[in-house]
Structure formats: structure tokens, C-alpha cells
Coordinates of C-alpha atoms and ligand atoms in Angstrom, one line a residue:
M7 CA 48.8 -34.6 -59.1
D8 CA 48.9 -38.2 -58.8
L9 CA 50.7 -40.5 -62.1
K10 CA 48.5 -43.5 -62.7
A11 CA 48.2 -45.9 -65.4
N12 CA 46.0 -48.6 -66.7
H13 CA 46.3 -51.3 -70.1
T14 CA 46.1 -48.2 -72.4
A15 CA 47.9 -45.3 -71.0
P16 CA 49.0 -43.7 -68.3
I17 CA 46.5 -41.1 -66.8
L18 CA 47.4 -37.8 -64.8
T19 CA 44.4 -37.3 -62.5
D20 CA 43.4 -34.6 -61.1
P21 CA 43.5 -35.0 -56.9
T22 CA 40.7 -32.8 -57.3
P23 CA 37.5 -33.5 -59.0
I24 CA 35.6 -31.8 -61.3
N25 CA 32.3 -31.2 -60.5
K26 CA 29.4 -28.4 -61.1
Q27 CA 30.7 -26.6 -57.2
R28 CA 34.0 -26.2 -58.6
L29 CA 33.5 -24.8 -61.9
G30 CA 29.9 -23.3 -61.3
I31 CA 28.4 -24.4 -64.6
H32 CA 26.2 -26.5 -65.7
D33 CA 25.8 -30.5 -65.5
S34 CA 25.6 -31.0 -69.5
L35 CA 28.2 -28.5 -70.2
L36 CA 30.8 -30.7 -68.3
P37 CA 32.7 -32.7 -70.0
C38 CA 33.7 -34.7 -67.7
S39 CA 32.5 -36.0 -64.0
P40 CA 33.9 -38.0 -61.4
G41 CA 34.1 -41.5 -61.6
T42 CA 33.2 -40.7 -65.3
I43 CA 36.1 -38.7 -66.3
F44 CA 37.6 -40.4 -69.1
S45 CA 34.1 -42.3 -69.8
Q46 CA 33.2 -43.8 -73.4
G47 CA 30.9 -40.5 -73.7
L48 CA 33.8 -38.4 -73.8
F49 CA 35.5 -39.5 -77.0
L50 CA 34.6 -39.1 -80.5
T51 CA 33.9 -42.7 -82.6
L52 CA 35.6 -42.4 -85.1
P53 CA 36.5 -45.0 -88.5
W54 CA 40.1 -45.5 -87.3
K55 CA 41.7 -47.5 -89.6
K56 CA 43.6 -51.1 -89.0
P57 CA 46.7 -51.2 -86.4
G58 CA 50.4 -51.6 -89.5
V59 CA 48.0 -50.9 -92.6
L60 CA 49.0 -47.8 -94.8
D61 CA 46.6 -45.2 -96.6
D62 CA 48.1 -43.4 -99.4
V63 CA 47.4 -39.9 -98.1
R64 CA 45.9 -38.8 -101.6
S65 CA 43.0 -41.4 -101.0
T66 CA 41.8 -40.1 -97.7
G67 CA 41.9 -36.7 -99.4
W68 CA 44.2 -35.1 -97.3
L69 CA 46.9 -34.1 -99.8
D70 CA 43.3 -32.0 -101.4
A71 CA 43.0 -30.6 -98.7
M72 CA 46.8 -29.7 -97.6
K73 CA 46.4 -27.8 -101.7
S74 CA 43.0 -26.1 -101.0
S75 CA 44.7 -24.3 -97.7
S76 CA 47.7 -23.3 -99.3
P77 CA 47.6 -19.2 -100.6
R78 CA 50.2 -20.0 -103.6
N79 CA 47.1 -22.0 -104.5
R80 CA 43.9 -19.8 -103.7
A81 CA 44.0 -18.0 -107.9
K82 CA 43.4 -21.1 -109.2
N83 CA 40.2 -23.6 -109.7
N84 CA 40.6 -26.6 -111.4
G85 CA 44.9 -25.8 -112.9
I86 CA 42.8 -22.5 -114.4
D87 CA 44.0 -18.3 -113.0
F88 CA 41.9 -16.1 -112.2
S89 CA 42.6 -13.2 -113.3
S90 CA 42.7 -10.7 -110.2
N91 CA 39.1 -9.1 -111.6
D92 CA 37.8 -12.5 -111.4
V93 CA 38.7 -13.0 -108.2
D94 CA 37.3 -9.1 -106.7
V95 CA 33.8 -10.1 -108.3
A96 CA 33.6 -14.0 -107.0
Y97 CA 34.4 -12.8 -103.7
R98 CA 31.9 -9.6 -104.1
D99 CA 29.4 -11.9 -104.8
W100 CA 30.4 -13.9 -102.2
M101 CA 29.8 -10.9 -99.7
L102 CA 26.0 -11.2 -100.3
K103 CA 26.1 -14.0 -98.4
Y104 CA 28.1 -13.4 -95.7
P105 CA 28.5 -9.4 -95.5
S106 CA 31.2 -7.1 -94.5
A107 CA 30.9 -7.3 -90.6
L108 CA 32.4 -3.4 -91.2
A109 CA 29.0 -2.3 -93.7
A110 CA 27.3 -4.1 -91.0
F111 CA 28.7 -2.9 -88.1
E112 CA 24.9 -0.6 -87.7
Q113 CA 23.2 -3.4 -88.0
I114 CA 25.3 -5.3 -85.1
A115 CA 25.4 -2.2 -83.2
N116 CA 21.9 -2.3 -82.8
N117 CA 20.8 -5.6 -82.7
A118 CA 23.2 -5.2 -79.1
K119 CA 21.9 -2.5 -78.0
G120 CA 20.4 -3.4 -74.4
K121 CA 22.8 -6.5 -74.2
I122 CA 25.8 -7.6 -73.3
I123 CA 28.4 -8.8 -76.1
A124 CA 30.4 -11.6 -75.1
L125 CA 33.7 -11.6 -77.4
F126 CA 35.5 -14.6 -78.7
L127 CA 38.4 -14.1 -80.6
D128 CA 41.1 -16.5 -82.4
Y129 CA 44.2 -15.5 -83.0
D130 CA 46.1 -16.2 -85.3
G131 CA 45.1 -15.5 -88.8
T132 CA 42.3 -12.8 -87.1
L133 CA 44.0 -10.9 -84.6
S134 CA 48.0 -11.5 -86.2
P135 CA 48.4 -12.3 -89.5
I136 CA 49.6 -15.6 -90.6
V137 CA 53.1 -15.8 -91.3
S138 CA 55.9 -18.1 -92.8
N139 CA 57.5 -18.5 -89.1
P140 CA 54.3 -19.5 -86.6
D141 CA 57.2 -17.5 -83.6
H142 CA 56.6 -14.5 -85.4
A143 CA 52.7 -14.5 -85.2
F144 CA 53.1 -11.0 -83.6
M145 CA 49.6 -8.9 -83.5
S146 CA 49.9 -4.9 -84.0
H147 CA 50.4 -2.4 -81.2
P148 CA 46.6 -1.0 -83.0
M149 CA 44.9 -4.3 -82.7
R150 CA 46.4 -4.5 -78.6
A151 CA 44.8 -1.3 -78.5
A152 CA 41.8 -2.3 -80.2
V153 CA 41.4 -5.5 -77.9
R154 CA 42.6 -3.9 -74.7
N155 CA 39.3 -1.0 -75.2
V156 CA 36.7 -4.4 -76.1
A157 CA 37.8 -5.8 -72.8
K158 CA 36.5 -2.7 -70.5
Y159 CA 33.7 -3.0 -71.6
F160 CA 32.8 -6.6 -73.2
P161 CA 33.9 -10.3 -71.4
T162 CA 36.8 -11.2 -74.1
A163 CA 38.3 -14.6 -74.3
I164 CA 40.8 -15.7 -77.4
I165 CA 40.7 -19.3 -78.5
S166 CA 43.8 -20.2 -79.9
G167 CA 45.0 -23.6 -81.3
R168 CA 48.0 -22.9 -79.7
S169 CA 49.0 -23.5 -76.4
R170 CA 47.5 -21.6 -73.8
E171 CA 51.0 -19.9 -72.3
K172 CA 51.9 -19.0 -76.1
V173 CA 49.0 -17.1 -76.9
R174 CA 49.0 -15.3 -74.2
K175 CA 52.3 -14.7 -74.2
F176 CA 51.6 -13.3 -77.9
V177 CA 48.5 -10.9 -76.6
G178 CA 49.8 -9.4 -73.6
L179 CA 46.7 -8.3 -72.0
K180 CA 46.1 -9.5 -68.8
E181 CA 42.0 -8.9 -68.8
L182 CA 41.2 -11.6 -71.0
Y183 CA 39.9 -15.2 -71.1
Y184 CA 42.3 -17.6 -73.1
A185 CA 41.6 -20.8 -74.2
G186 CA 44.4 -22.7 -75.4
S187 CA 44.8 -26.3 -77.6
H188 CA 41.6 -25.6 -79.1
G189 CA 39.7 -24.7 -76.3
M190 CA 41.4 -28.0 -74.4
D191 CA 43.4 -25.2 -71.1
I192 CA 41.4 -22.6 -70.5
M193 CA 42.1 -20.0 -68.0
G194 CA 40.5 -16.7 -66.7
P195 CA 41.7 -13.7 -66.5
V196 CA 45.1 -13.2 -63.9
R197 CA 42.6 -9.9 -62.4
P198 CA 39.4 -9.9 -61.1
P199 CA 37.5 -9.6 -63.5
T200 CA 35.7 -6.3 -63.9
D201 CA 31.7 -6.0 -62.4
H202 CA 30.5 -7.5 -66.5
T203 CA 32.1 -11.3 -65.1
T204 CA 31.4 -13.4 -62.8
A205 CA 33.1 -16.5 -63.6
T206 CA 33.8 -19.1 -61.7
V207 CA 35.8 -21.4 -63.2
R208 CA 38.9 -22.1 -60.2
S209 CA 41.9 -22.8 -60.4
T210 CA 43.5 -26.0 -60.0
S211 CA 46.9 -26.5 -60.6
E212 CA 50.4 -24.7 -58.8
E213 CA 51.2 -23.0 -62.2
D214 CA 47.8 -21.2 -62.7
K215 CA 47.1 -20.8 -59.3
D216 CA 47.3 -16.8 -59.8
G217 CA 44.3 -17.5 -61.9
N218 CA 41.9 -19.8 -63.5
L219 CA 42.1 -22.9 -65.1
F220 CA 39.9 -25.9 -66.7
Q221 CA 42.0 -28.0 -68.7
P222 CA 39.5 -30.5 -69.9
A223 CA 42.0 -33.8 -71.3
S224 CA 44.7 -33.1 -69.0
E225 CA 45.4 -37.3 -68.9
F226 CA 46.3 -37.3 -72.9
L227 CA 48.9 -34.8 -72.0
P228 CA 51.8 -37.9 -71.5
M229 CA 50.6 -39.2 -75.0
I230 CA 50.9 -36.0 -76.6
N231 CA 54.1 -35.3 -75.2
E232 CA 55.3 -39.1 -76.4
V233 CA 54.4 -38.1 -80.3
F234 CA 55.4 -34.7 -79.8
V235 CA 58.6 -36.3 -80.5
A236 CA 57.6 -38.8 -82.2
L237 CA 56.7 -35.9 -84.8
V238 CA 59.6 -34.4 -84.7
D239 CA 62.4 -37.3 -85.2
I240 CA 60.1 -38.8 -88.0
T241 CA 60.1 -35.2 -89.7
K242 CA 63.7 -34.0 -89.1
D243 CA 64.8 -34.6 -92.8
I244 CA 62.3 -32.8 -94.7
K245 CA 63.3 -29.0 -95.4
G246 CA 60.9 -26.2 -94.0
V247 CA 58.8 -28.3 -91.5
K248 CA 58.0 -26.8 -88.2
V249 CA 56.3 -29.1 -85.6
E250 CA 54.9 -27.3 -82.4
D251 CA 54.1 -28.0 -79.3
N252 CA 51.0 -26.9 -78.2
K253 CA 50.1 -28.9 -75.1
F254 CA 47.0 -30.1 -75.3
C255 CA 47.5 -30.9 -79.2
V256 CA 50.0 -30.7 -82.4
S257 CA 50.4 -28.9 -85.3
V258 CA 52.6 -29.8 -88.1
H259 CA 53.2 -26.4 -89.9
Y260 CA 54.2 -27.3 -93.7
R261 CA 53.9 -23.4 -95.1
N262 CA 57.5 -23.5 -95.3
V263 CA 58.0 -27.1 -96.9
D264 CA 58.2 -27.3 -100.5
E265 CA 55.6 -28.0 -102.3
K266 CA 56.3 -32.0 -103.8
S267 CA 56.8 -33.2 -99.9
W268 CA 53.6 -32.6 -98.5
Q269 CA 52.2 -36.4 -99.5
T270 CA 55.4 -37.2 -97.0
V271 CA 54.4 -35.1 -94.4
A272 CA 50.9 -35.6 -94.6
Q273 CA 52.0 -39.8 -94.3
Y274 CA 54.4 -39.3 -91.8
V275 CA 51.9 -37.9 -89.9
Q276 CA 49.2 -41.0 -90.6
D277 CA 51.9 -43.6 -89.8
T278 CA 53.1 -42.1 -86.4
L279 CA 48.8 -42.0 -85.9
E280 CA 48.3 -45.7 -86.2
Q281 CA 49.7 -46.3 -82.6
Y282 CA 48.0 -43.8 -81.3
P283 CA 44.3 -44.4 -81.7
R284 CA 43.2 -42.0 -78.6
L285 CA 44.3 -39.1 -81.2
R286 CA 42.8 -38.1 -84.4
L287 CA 43.9 -35.6 -86.9
T288 CA 42.6 -32.2 -88.3
H289 CA 43.1 -29.8 -90.7
G290 CA 43.9 -26.0 -90.8
R291 CA 45.5 -23.5 -92.5
M292 CA 48.6 -24.5 -93.5
V293 CA 49.4 -26.8 -90.7
L294 CA 48.1 -30.2 -89.7
E295 CA 47.2 -30.6 -86.3
V296 CA 47.2 -34.0 -83.5
R297 CA 44.6 -33.8 -80.8
P298 CA 42.7 -36.0 -78.5
V299 CA 39.2 -38.3 -79.4
L300 CA 37.4 -35.5 -77.6
K301 CA 34.5 -34.1 -77.9
W302 CA 35.7 -31.3 -77.6
D303 CA 37.0 -28.3 -79.8
K304 CA 35.8 -24.1 -80.1
G305 CA 31.9 -24.5 -80.1
K306 CA 32.4 -26.6 -77.2
A307 CA 34.5 -23.9 -75.8
V308 CA 31.8 -20.3 -76.3
E309 CA 29.7 -22.5 -74.4
F310 CA 31.9 -23.8 -71.4
L311 CA 33.1 -20.1 -70.8
L312 CA 29.5 -18.4 -71.6
E313 CA 27.8 -21.1 -69.0
S314 CA 30.3 -20.1 -66.8
L315 CA 30.6 -17.0 -66.9
G316 CA 26.7 -17.0 -66.4
L317 CA 25.7 -15.7 -70.0
N318 CA 24.2 -18.9 -72.1
N319 CA 21.0 -19.2 -73.2
C320 CA 20.4 -15.3 -71.7
D321 CA 18.1 -13.5 -74.4
D322 CA 20.5 -9.4 -73.2
V323 CA 23.8 -11.5 -74.2
L324 CA 25.1 -11.5 -77.7
P325 CA 28.2 -13.7 -78.4
I326 CA 30.3 -12.9 -81.2
Y327 CA 33.1 -15.2 -82.8
V328 CA 35.6 -14.2 -84.6
G329 CA 37.7 -16.6 -86.5
D330 CA 39.6 -17.4 -89.8
D331 CA 40.2 -21.0 -90.1
R332 CA 38.4 -24.2 -90.4
T333 CA 38.4 -25.1 -86.8
D334 CA 36.5 -22.1 -85.7
E335 CA 34.0 -23.0 -87.8
D336 CA 32.1 -25.7 -84.7
A337 CA 32.2 -22.0 -82.2
F338 CA 30.5 -20.4 -85.6
K339 CA 27.7 -23.6 -85.6
F340 CA 27.5 -23.4 -82.0
L341 CA 26.3 -19.7 -81.8
R342 CA 24.2 -20.1 -85.5
D343 CA 22.0 -23.5 -84.2
G344 CA 21.4 -21.9 -81.3
D345 CA 20.9 -18.5 -83.0
R346 CA 22.4 -18.0 -80.0
G347 CA 24.9 -14.6 -81.7
Y348 CA 26.9 -14.0 -84.6
G349 CA 30.2 -15.4 -86.4
I350 CA 32.8 -13.2 -88.4
L351 CA 35.1 -15.2 -91.0
V352 CA 38.3 -13.3 -91.7
S353 CA 38.6 -14.6 -94.6
S354 CA 40.4 -13.3 -97.9
E355 CA 38.9 -15.5 -100.1
P356 CA 35.3 -17.1 -100.8
K357 CA 34.6 -20.0 -98.6
E358 CA 31.7 -22.0 -97.3
S359 CA 31.3 -21.2 -93.6
S360 CA 28.7 -20.8 -90.6
A361 CA 29.5 -17.8 -90.0
Y362 CA 26.8 -14.5 -90.6
Y363 CA 29.7 -11.2 -91.3
S364 CA 33.0 -11.7 -93.3
L365 CA 36.1 -9.4 -92.7
R366 CA 38.2 -9.5 -95.3
D367 CA 41.9 -8.7 -93.7
P368 CA 42.8 -9.2 -90.0
S369 CA 43.9 -5.3 -90.2
E370 CA 39.7 -4.9 -90.5
L371 CA 38.8 -5.5 -87.7
A372 CA 41.0 -3.0 -85.5
I373 CA 39.6 -0.4 -88.1
H374 CA 36.7 0.7 -86.0
D375 CA 39.1 1.5 -82.5
D376 CA 41.5 3.7 -84.6
N377 CA 38.3 5.6 -85.4
N378 CA 37.1 6.0 -82.2
Q379 CA 41.1 7.4 -81.1
Q380 CA 41.2 9.8 -84.2
Q381 CA 38.1 10.5 -82.8
Ligands
MG408 MG1 42.9 -18.5 -87.0

């Protein structure tokens, strides 16, 4: 790769232009094309604030969003504590709108008859429990066995906000597709795909010469590295903060930070981003995430993978996406809008979603495989 510079930032350019011949995908899906790889059309238009003007994070709603994602606050509403019974009633009411995927398993299986299921799985909070230390978000052996078993029959992809390398290490299955950094870093199985797939995403780097790779945001790598170092430095005195380098995005975890300091965390992140108008801030479960201003998300990653597999817009394909977070909503919405397939939201509390079904806990995902193994 050559390192070039323009008036805004160094740009990593790939000597092999990305085109549909190389990717085997439809033009309309290409996030970038030769000569227009980082044209304006790829970027989101954001109402960005003027440099040097500090926002109060409370006025932008960040503090509210941080509090609402806290498990410590889930049984409270407007300062009122609800009993566990009230919470259960609220959850049961919510399940009328988002039925349990376990209870609806037969219905889903009936709809899938004669179709290829394409399975997309988020990692944190979906395959693994949410834990205090994000480096310790390990998936259980039964869960790994369940995913391995499913991947024998259906194309299966993990789509995570983590770096692709990290989530691949956690899952440890070579036969899957992995999309890290919210879908900005996609790789196919290292082993040749089985006959249920026709993957055409080709490798472009030394690192992944034994796999397949697609990276629509490679231009942003130097900028992301720079902002990672800046965020580590600015938050170093806040106890409990963990800044994680996820390659094409940076996560600032505040799960272990005293709630009194959350506002400071959000303000520091916003202050840092003042100098990076080509990066934006999003919010996940107890985490602030910095990512490129690209029209690319988990929904786009699902669309890209379906197209790459030759499974998009096919009547005999049923895509299913399982996730727990706001960032998964883009994928749920993509499946719902096109009446393409089902989203399954993993959540122990009621919340609005574009998913069709729900699961209360990550462990419920592995139940059917346990049953199969016992039979
Ligand atoms: Mg998640």
C-alpha cells in the first residue's frame, strides 16, 4: 500500500482498485469505486459544531443516553423503582410485540422450509455475556458448539463493533465470515467455503492472504490510530475508563466508571472529536464509539455479505440477524424494510426495535443446540 497525503489527512490507498469484478457484487452496493473511492457521496452529512465551541454533553443528550444504557438503571423509570414483578409484567407485555424466538421457533422453521438460512450474529451481549472487562467477554463452550453446528448447514457471519481480529479470536471458528468494526472490516472463511456459499470477496492484503477481505474505510486508519492515542491520553486520569482500539473505530467503555464522572467522559470524547470532523460519535451499551463519517453500518454489512454470497433478493433465502444493541438496529431495519428476513433482539428489558422476535438472554441462543445434542 502507498501512503499519500492530501489537504485533510494522509490517505492509505489500495493499489488494487475496488470494483465489482474484484468483489463480485452489484454496483449499487459498492461503498467505493475507482476514482471515487472517498467521494462526498460516501460520507454522512452531519450537523457538526464549530471548532473550538464546547458543547454541554447534557444538552446533546449523551448523558441521558449513557444513563439509559446502564443496567443499574434498568428497573427505574423517572426515579421510581419498580418491583421485579412490575418489570416482569412490562416484559411480558413487550413480548406481545416482540415474541420469544424460542416460542416462535416452529413458526420460524416453517417459514424457512425450502430456503437457505443466512445467519448473522452480533458478538457482545449476543454470543457472550456483557462483562466488566471487555477483554474477558468469552463465549461459552455450548455457544461455540451451537454456532459451529449451525455453520455446517448455513452461511454464518459474526458482525461486531470489535476489531475483526479480536472477535475472530474470541469465537475461534475458521469456517465463519467475520465483519469487525461495525462491518467496516469483512473477511470470509479461511477454509474454502462449503457448497452452501459462493463467496467472492477477495483478499487484498498480506495479513489476510489466506482469507478474503473487504475494508471500505481503510483511508481512515491513520486518523483512527491518532484519535485512539488522544483518547487514551485525555481519559487516563478517569478511574475505570477503557479505551479500545477496534481498528476502524475506537470504543470508550465507561461500564466501570463512577456515574458521577460519565459527563466528564462524554465531554472529553466530544472535545477530542472537535479536531476530527470526519469522525462521528455513536452510543452502544455502556460504550461511546468513534467511527468514520461513512454511510456504512451493520445493515450495509449484511447487505454486502448477502450480495457477495449471491443470496441477496432471492426468494429462497431467509436472512436472520441476532443482536442486542443500538448498532444492530441498522441490520434489523434492513431486513424488515425489504421484508427480507427476521431480526431477533436479545434484551432482558423492553425497548423499541426493528426486530421481529426477542430472546431474553444470550444463553437462550444455545438452547436448541443443547437439545439437539441430548437427543
Ligand atoms: Mg452487542
